[in-house]
Every structure is written in C-alpha cells, then in structure tokens.
PDB file of C-alpha atoms in Angstrom:
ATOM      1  CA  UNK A  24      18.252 -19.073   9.667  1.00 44.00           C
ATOM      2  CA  UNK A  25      18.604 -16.585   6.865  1.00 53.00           C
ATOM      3  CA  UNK A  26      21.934 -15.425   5.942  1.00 71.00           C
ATOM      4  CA  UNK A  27      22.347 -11.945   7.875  1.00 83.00           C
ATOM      5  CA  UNK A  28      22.134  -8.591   5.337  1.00 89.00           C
ATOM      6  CA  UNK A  29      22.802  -5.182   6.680  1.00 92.00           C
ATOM      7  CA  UNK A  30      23.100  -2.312   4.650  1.00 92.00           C
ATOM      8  CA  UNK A  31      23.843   1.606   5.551  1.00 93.00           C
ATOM      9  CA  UNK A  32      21.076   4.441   5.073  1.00 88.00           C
ATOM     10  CA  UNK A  33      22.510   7.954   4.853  1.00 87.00           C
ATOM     11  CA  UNK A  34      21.217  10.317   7.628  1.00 86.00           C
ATOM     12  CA  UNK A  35      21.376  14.314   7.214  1.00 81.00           C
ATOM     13  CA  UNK A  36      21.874  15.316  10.477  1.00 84.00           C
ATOM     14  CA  UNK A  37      22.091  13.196  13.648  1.00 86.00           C
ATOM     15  CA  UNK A  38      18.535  13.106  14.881  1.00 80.00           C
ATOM     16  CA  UNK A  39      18.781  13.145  19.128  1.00 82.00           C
ATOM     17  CA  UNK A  40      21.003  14.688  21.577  1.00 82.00           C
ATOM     18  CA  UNK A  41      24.555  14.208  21.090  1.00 85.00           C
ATOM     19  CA  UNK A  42      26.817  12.622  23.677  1.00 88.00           C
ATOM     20  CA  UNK A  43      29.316  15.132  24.098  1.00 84.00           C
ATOM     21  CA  UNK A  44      31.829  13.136  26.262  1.00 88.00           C
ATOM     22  CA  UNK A  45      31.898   9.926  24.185  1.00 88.00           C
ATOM     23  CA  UNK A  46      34.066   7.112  24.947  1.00 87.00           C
ATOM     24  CA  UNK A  47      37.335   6.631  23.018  1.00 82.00           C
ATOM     25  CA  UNK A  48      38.933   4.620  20.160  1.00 80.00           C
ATOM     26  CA  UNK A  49      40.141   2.044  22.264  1.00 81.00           C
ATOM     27  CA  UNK A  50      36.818   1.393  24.171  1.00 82.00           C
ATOM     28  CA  UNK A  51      36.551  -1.932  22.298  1.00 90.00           C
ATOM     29  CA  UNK A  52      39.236  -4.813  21.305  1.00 86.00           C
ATOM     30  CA  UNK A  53      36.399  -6.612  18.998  1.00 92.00           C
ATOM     31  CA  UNK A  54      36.840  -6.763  15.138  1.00 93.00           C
ATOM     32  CA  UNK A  55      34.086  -5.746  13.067  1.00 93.00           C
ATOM     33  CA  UNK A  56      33.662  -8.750  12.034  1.00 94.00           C
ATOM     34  CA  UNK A  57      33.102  -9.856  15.094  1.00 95.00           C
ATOM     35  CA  UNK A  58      30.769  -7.030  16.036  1.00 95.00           C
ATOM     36  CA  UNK A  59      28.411  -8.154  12.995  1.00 95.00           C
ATOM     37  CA  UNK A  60      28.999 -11.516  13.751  1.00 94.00           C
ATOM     38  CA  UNK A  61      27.665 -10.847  17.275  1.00 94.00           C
ATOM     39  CA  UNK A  62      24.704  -8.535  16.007  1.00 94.00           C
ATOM     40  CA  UNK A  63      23.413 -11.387  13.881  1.00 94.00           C
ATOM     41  CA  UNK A  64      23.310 -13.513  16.562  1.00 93.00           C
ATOM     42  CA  UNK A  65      21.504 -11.235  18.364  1.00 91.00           C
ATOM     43  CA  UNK A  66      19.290  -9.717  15.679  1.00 91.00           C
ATOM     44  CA  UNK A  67      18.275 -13.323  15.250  1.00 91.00           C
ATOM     45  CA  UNK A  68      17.041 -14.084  18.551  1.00 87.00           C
ATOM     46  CA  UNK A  69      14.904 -11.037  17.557  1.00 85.00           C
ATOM     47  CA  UNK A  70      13.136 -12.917  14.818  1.00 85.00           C
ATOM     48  CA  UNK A  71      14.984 -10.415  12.442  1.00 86.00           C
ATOM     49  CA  UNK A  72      17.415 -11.394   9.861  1.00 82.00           C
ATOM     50  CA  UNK A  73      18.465  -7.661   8.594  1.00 86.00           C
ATOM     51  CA  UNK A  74      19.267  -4.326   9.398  1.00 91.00           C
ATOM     52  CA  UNK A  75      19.123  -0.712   8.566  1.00 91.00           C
ATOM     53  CA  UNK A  76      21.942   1.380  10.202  1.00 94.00           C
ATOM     54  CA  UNK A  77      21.671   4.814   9.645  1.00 92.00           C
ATOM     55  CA  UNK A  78      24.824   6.949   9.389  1.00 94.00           C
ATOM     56  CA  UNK A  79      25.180  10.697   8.975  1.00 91.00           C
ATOM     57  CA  UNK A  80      26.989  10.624   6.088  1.00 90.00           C
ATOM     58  CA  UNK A  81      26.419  11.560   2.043  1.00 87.00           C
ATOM     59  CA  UNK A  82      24.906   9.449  -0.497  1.00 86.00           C
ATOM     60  CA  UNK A  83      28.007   9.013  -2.451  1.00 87.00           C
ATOM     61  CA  UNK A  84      29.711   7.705   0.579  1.00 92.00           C
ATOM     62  CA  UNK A  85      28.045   4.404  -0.038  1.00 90.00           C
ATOM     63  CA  UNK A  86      28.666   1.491  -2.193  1.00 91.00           C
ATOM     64  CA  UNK A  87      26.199  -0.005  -4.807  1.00 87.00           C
ATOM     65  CA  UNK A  88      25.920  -2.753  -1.626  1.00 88.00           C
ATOM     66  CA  UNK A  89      25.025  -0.055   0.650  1.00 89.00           C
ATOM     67  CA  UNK A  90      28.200  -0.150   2.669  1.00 92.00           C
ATOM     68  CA  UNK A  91      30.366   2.685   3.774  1.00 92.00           C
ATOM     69  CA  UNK A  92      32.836   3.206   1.752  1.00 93.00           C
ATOM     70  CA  UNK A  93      36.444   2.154   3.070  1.00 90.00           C
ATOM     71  CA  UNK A  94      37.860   5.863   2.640  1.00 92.00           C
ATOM     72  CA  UNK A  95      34.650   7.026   4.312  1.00 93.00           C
ATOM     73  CA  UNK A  96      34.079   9.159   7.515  1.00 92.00           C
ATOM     74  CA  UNK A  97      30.848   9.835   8.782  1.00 95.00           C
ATOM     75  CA  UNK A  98      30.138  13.224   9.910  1.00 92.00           C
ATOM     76  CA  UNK A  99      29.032  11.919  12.873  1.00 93.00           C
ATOM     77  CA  UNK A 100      29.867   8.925  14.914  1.00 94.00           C
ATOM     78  CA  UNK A 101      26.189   8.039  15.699  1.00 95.00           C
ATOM     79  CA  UNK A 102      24.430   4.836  14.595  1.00 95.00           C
ATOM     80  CA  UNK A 103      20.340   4.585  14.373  1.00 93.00           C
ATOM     81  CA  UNK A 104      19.456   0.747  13.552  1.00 92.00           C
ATOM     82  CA  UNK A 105      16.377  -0.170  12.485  1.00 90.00           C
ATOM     83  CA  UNK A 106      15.428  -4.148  12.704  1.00 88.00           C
ATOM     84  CA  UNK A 107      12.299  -5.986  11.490  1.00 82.00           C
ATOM     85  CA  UNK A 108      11.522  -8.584  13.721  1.00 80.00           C
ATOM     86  CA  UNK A 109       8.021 -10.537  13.539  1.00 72.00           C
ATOM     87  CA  UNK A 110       5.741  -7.881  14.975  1.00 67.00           C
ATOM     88  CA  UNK A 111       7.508  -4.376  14.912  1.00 74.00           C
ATOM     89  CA  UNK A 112       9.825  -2.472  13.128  1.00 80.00           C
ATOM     90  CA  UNK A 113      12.559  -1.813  16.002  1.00 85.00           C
ATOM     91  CA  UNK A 114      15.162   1.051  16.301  1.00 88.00           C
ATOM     92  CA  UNK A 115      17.959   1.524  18.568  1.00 90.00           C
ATOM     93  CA  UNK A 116      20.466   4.345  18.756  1.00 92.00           C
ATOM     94  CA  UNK A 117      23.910   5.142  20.296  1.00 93.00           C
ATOM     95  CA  UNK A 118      26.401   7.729  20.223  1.00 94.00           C
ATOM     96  CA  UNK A 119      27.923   7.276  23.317  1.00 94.00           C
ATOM     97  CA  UNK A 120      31.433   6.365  21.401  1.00 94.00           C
ATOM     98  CA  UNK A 121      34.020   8.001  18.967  1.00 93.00           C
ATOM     99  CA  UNK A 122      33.610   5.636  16.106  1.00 94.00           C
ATOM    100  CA  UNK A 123      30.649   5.065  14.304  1.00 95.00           C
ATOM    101  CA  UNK A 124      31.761   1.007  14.484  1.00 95.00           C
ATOM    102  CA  UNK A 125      31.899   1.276  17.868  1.00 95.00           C
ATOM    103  CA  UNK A 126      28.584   2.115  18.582  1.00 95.00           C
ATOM    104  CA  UNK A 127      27.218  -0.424  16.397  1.00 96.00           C
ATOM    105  CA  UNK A 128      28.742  -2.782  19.013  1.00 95.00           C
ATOM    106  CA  UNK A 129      27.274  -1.341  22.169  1.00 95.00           C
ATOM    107  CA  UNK A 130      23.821  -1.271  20.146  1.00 94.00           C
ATOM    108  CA  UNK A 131      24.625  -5.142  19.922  1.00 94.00           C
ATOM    109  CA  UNK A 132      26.142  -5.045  23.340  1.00 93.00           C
ATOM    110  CA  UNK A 133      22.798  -3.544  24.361  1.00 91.00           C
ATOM    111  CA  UNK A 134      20.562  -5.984  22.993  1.00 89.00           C
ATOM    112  CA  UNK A 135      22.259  -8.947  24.729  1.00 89.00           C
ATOM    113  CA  UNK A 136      21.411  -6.710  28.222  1.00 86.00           C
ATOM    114  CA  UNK A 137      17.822  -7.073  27.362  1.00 83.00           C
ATOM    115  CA  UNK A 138      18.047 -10.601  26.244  1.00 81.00           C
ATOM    116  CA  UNK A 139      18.998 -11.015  29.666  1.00 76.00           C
ATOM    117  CA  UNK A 140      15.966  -9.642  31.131  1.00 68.00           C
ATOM    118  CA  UNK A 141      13.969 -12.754  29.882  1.00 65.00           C
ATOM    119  CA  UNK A 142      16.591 -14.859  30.758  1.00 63.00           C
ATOM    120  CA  UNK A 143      16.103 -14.228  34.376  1.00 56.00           C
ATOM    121  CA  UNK A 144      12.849 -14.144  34.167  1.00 58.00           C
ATOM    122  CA  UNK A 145      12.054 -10.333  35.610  1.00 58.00           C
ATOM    123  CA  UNK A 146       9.850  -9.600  32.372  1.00 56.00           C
ATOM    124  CA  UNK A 147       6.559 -10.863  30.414  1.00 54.00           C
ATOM    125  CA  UNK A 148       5.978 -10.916  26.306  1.00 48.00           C
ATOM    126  CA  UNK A 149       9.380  -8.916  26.223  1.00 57.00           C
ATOM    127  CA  UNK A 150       8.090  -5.676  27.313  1.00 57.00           C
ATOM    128  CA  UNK A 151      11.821  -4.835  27.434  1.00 56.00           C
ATOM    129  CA  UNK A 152      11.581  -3.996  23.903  1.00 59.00           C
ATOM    130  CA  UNK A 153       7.659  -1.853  23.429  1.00 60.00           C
ATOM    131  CA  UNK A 154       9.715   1.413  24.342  1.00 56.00           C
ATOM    132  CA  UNK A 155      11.714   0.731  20.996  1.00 60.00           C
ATOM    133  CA  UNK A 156       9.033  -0.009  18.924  1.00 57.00           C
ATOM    134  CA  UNK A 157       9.113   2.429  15.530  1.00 53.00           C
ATOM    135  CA  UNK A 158       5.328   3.278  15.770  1.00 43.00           C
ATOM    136  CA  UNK A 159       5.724   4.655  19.175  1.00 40.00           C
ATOM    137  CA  UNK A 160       9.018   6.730  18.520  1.00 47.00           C
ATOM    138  CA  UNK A 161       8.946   9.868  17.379  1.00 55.00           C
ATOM    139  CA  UNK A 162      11.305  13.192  17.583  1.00 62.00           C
ATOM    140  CA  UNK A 163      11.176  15.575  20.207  1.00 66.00           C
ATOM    141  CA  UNK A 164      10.589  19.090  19.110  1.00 72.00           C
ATOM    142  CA  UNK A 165      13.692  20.741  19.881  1.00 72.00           C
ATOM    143  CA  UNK A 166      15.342  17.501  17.967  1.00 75.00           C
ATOM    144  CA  UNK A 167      13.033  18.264  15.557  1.00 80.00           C
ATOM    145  CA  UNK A 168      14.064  21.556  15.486  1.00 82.00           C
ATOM    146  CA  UNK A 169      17.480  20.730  14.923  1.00 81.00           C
ATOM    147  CA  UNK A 170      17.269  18.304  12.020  1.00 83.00           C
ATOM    148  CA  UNK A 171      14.997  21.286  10.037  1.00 85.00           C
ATOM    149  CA  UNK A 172      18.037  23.638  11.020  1.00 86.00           C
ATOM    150  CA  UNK A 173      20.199  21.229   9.483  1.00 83.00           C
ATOM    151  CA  UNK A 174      18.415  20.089   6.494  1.00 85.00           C
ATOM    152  CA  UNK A 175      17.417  24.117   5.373  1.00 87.00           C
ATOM    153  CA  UNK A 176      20.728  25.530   6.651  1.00 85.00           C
ATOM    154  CA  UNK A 177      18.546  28.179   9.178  1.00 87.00           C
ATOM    155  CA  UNK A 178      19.497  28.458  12.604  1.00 85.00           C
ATOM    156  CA  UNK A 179      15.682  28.166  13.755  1.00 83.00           C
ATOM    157  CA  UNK A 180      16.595  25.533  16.874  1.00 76.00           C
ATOM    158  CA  UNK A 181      15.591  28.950  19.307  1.00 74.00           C
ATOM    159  CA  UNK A 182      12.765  30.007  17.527  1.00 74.00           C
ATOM    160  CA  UNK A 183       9.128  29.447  18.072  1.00 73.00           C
ATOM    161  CA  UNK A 184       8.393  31.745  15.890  1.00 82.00           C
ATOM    162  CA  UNK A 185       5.610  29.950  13.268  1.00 85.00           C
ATOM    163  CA  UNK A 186       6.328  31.631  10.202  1.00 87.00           C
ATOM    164  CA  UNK A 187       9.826  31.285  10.812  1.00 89.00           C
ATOM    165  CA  UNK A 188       9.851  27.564  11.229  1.00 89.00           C
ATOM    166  CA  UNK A 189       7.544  27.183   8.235  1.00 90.00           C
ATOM    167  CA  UNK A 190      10.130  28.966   5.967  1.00 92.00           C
ATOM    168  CA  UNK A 191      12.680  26.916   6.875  1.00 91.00           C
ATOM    169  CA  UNK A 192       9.960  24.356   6.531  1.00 91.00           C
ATOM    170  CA  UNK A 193       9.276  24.733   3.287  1.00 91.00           C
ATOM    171  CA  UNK A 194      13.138  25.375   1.885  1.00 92.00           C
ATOM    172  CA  UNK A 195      14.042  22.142   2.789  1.00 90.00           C
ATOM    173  CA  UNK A 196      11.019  20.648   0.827  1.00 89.00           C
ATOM    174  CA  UNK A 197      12.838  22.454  -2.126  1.00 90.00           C
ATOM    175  CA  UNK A 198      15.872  21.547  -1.589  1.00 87.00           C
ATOM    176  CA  UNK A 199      15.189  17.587  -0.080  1.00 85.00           C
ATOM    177  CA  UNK A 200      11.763  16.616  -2.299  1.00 89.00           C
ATOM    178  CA  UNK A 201      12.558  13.096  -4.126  1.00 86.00           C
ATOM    179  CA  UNK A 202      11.612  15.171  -7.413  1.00 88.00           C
ATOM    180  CA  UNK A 203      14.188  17.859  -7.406  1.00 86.00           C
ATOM    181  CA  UNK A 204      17.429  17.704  -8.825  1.00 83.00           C
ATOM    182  CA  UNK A 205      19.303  16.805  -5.406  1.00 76.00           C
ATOM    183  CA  UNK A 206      15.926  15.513  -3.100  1.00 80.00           C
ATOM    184  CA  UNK A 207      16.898  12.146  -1.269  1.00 81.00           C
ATOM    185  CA  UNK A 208      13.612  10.272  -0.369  1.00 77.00           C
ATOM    186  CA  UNK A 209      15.262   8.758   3.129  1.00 74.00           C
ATOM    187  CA  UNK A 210      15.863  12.933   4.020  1.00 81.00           C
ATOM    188  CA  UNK A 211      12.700  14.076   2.676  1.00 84.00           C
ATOM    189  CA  UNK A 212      10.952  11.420   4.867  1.00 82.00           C
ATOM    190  CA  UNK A 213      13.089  12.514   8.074  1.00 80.00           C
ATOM    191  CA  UNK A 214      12.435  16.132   7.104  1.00 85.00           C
ATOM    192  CA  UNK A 215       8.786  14.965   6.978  1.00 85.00           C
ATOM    193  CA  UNK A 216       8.443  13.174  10.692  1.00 83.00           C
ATOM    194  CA  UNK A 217      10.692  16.428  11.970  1.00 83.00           C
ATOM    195  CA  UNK A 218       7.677  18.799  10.904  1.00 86.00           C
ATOM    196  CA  UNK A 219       5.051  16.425  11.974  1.00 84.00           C
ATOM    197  CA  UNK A 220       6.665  16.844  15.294  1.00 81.00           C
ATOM    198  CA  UNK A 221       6.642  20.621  15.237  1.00 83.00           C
ATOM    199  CA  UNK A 222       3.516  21.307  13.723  1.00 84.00           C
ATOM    200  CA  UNK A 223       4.426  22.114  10.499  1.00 85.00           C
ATOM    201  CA  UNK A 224       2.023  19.730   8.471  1.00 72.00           C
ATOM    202  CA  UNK A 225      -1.636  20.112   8.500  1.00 55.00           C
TER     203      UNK A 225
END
C-alpha cells in the first residue's frame, strides 16, 4: 500500500447548510494521529491512497506541505474531503462538530459505517457509496446562493432577481479569476460550479 498523503485545500465559504447545534470539544478522546491513522485505513479499503480536505480558511494559513498551520483557526469548523478511489472521485462532508479535527474523524467514523454495509452483506457493487460520487454532486441553489454572497461580499442569498445575481456574478470573477492580482483557482472553480447551479453561465 502507498504511504498515505493528505493535504488541506482552502475553501471561501462553507459550501452546505451549517449545523448550528454542533457537538462539543470533548466529543472525541482520539489523537489526531490516530484520526489519520484511522482514515488511512479506511481510505485504503477505498482503493484510495490520498486526500483533499477542504477547510474554510485563507491561503496563507497553509504550509508549503499543504497543512494547516499550527497557529491556525479555520473560519469554520467544517471539513469537505475529497478521495480518489479506482472509479470515482468521492467527497464527504461534516460539520456536525466544533473542531474542524473533529469532523475529520466522524468523516472517518462514517466511512467505517458504510464499510459495514458490505460486511453484512445488505448491499451490491457498494451502492452505499454512488450518492457520494463527485460527478453526481452538485450545490443546491440557495447554497449556491450563499457561496456567491460570500465570495462578492453581496447579500444576494434572498434574491431571485437575475441581474442582481449576475452582478454579484460577475464581481467575484474580478475579484476570484486565477489572473488577477488576488484570484485563487480552487475559489474561482467553486465560484464557477456555484453559478452553474444558479444559472449564471450560458
């Protein structure tokens, strides 16, 4: 097996509906090291060997390894992780817990319950895992509409107002675009699949 790599992409805003009683710091005795040591185990079984956990955090929060920086506080607890496992690109998501580390573990936690599905034998060609498959996910529009509020700084989660989502639209395209002074290609491509979902790209 290949050694384990996991590495942390910045996210703008948190991109689904936040939990907003979330379980606290002391939901979980296990170490991170333990936690990753766990995940890799898991991942594995996957056919995966790597993952992409996306954070809500700033670029300069990061390490030249990718890693969250030790003085480091996300924004917002959430974790989105992305694993590439032999036929699909995979993501899972949790923010049902204060600390960003902790929800990394019920992610992992999660995985081993639908492991278990196989294991007793109550599913076929692990269907347990199609309704995470990348291709298939997409955000909703009011998400949608919240990550363009939060990536052009317009309140526009109430509108449906076309020319008023296309503004906003096309501010963040100034502001985000991988050519401009501060664009950010993993935010540009969120900012992207956000107006795909509202109808903002032709």
């Amino acid at each position: 097996m290949s050694a384990f790599e996991w590495t942390v992409r910045p996210l703008p805003a948190w991109p689904h509906p936040s939990t907003e009683r979330r379980r606290g710091p002391y939901t979980f005795r296990a170490s991170w090291d333990d936690t990753l040591r766990d995940l890799a185990a898991e991942v594995a079984l996957l056919g995966g060997d790597e993952v992409v956990l996306g954070v809500v955090c700033d670029p300069a929060d990061l390490t030249l390894r990718g890693r969250l920086r030790a003085n480091a506080t996300p924004r917002h607890p959430g974790v989105v992780m992305e694993v590439a496992t032999d036929g699909d690109v995979l993501v899972f998501a949790s923010d049902v817990c204060e600390r960003w580390t902790h929800n990394v573990r019920s992610i992992s936690l999660g995985l081993e319950a639908l492991r278990a599905v196989d294991r007793h034998g109550i599913g076929q060609a692990r269907q347990q895992y199609r309704g995470f498959a990348k291709a298939i996910a997409g955000p909703a529009p009011r998400d949608a509409a919240r990550v363009l509020r939060d990536l052009s700084g317009r309140d526009v989660v109430a509108s449906s107002d076309p020319a008023v989502l296309r503004s906003a639209y096309r501010a963040a395209l100034v502001r985000w675009h991988p050519d401009s002074p501060d664009g950010h290609r993993p935010t540009f491509d969120q900012l992207q699949s956000a107006a795909e979902a509202l109808g903002l790209r032709s």
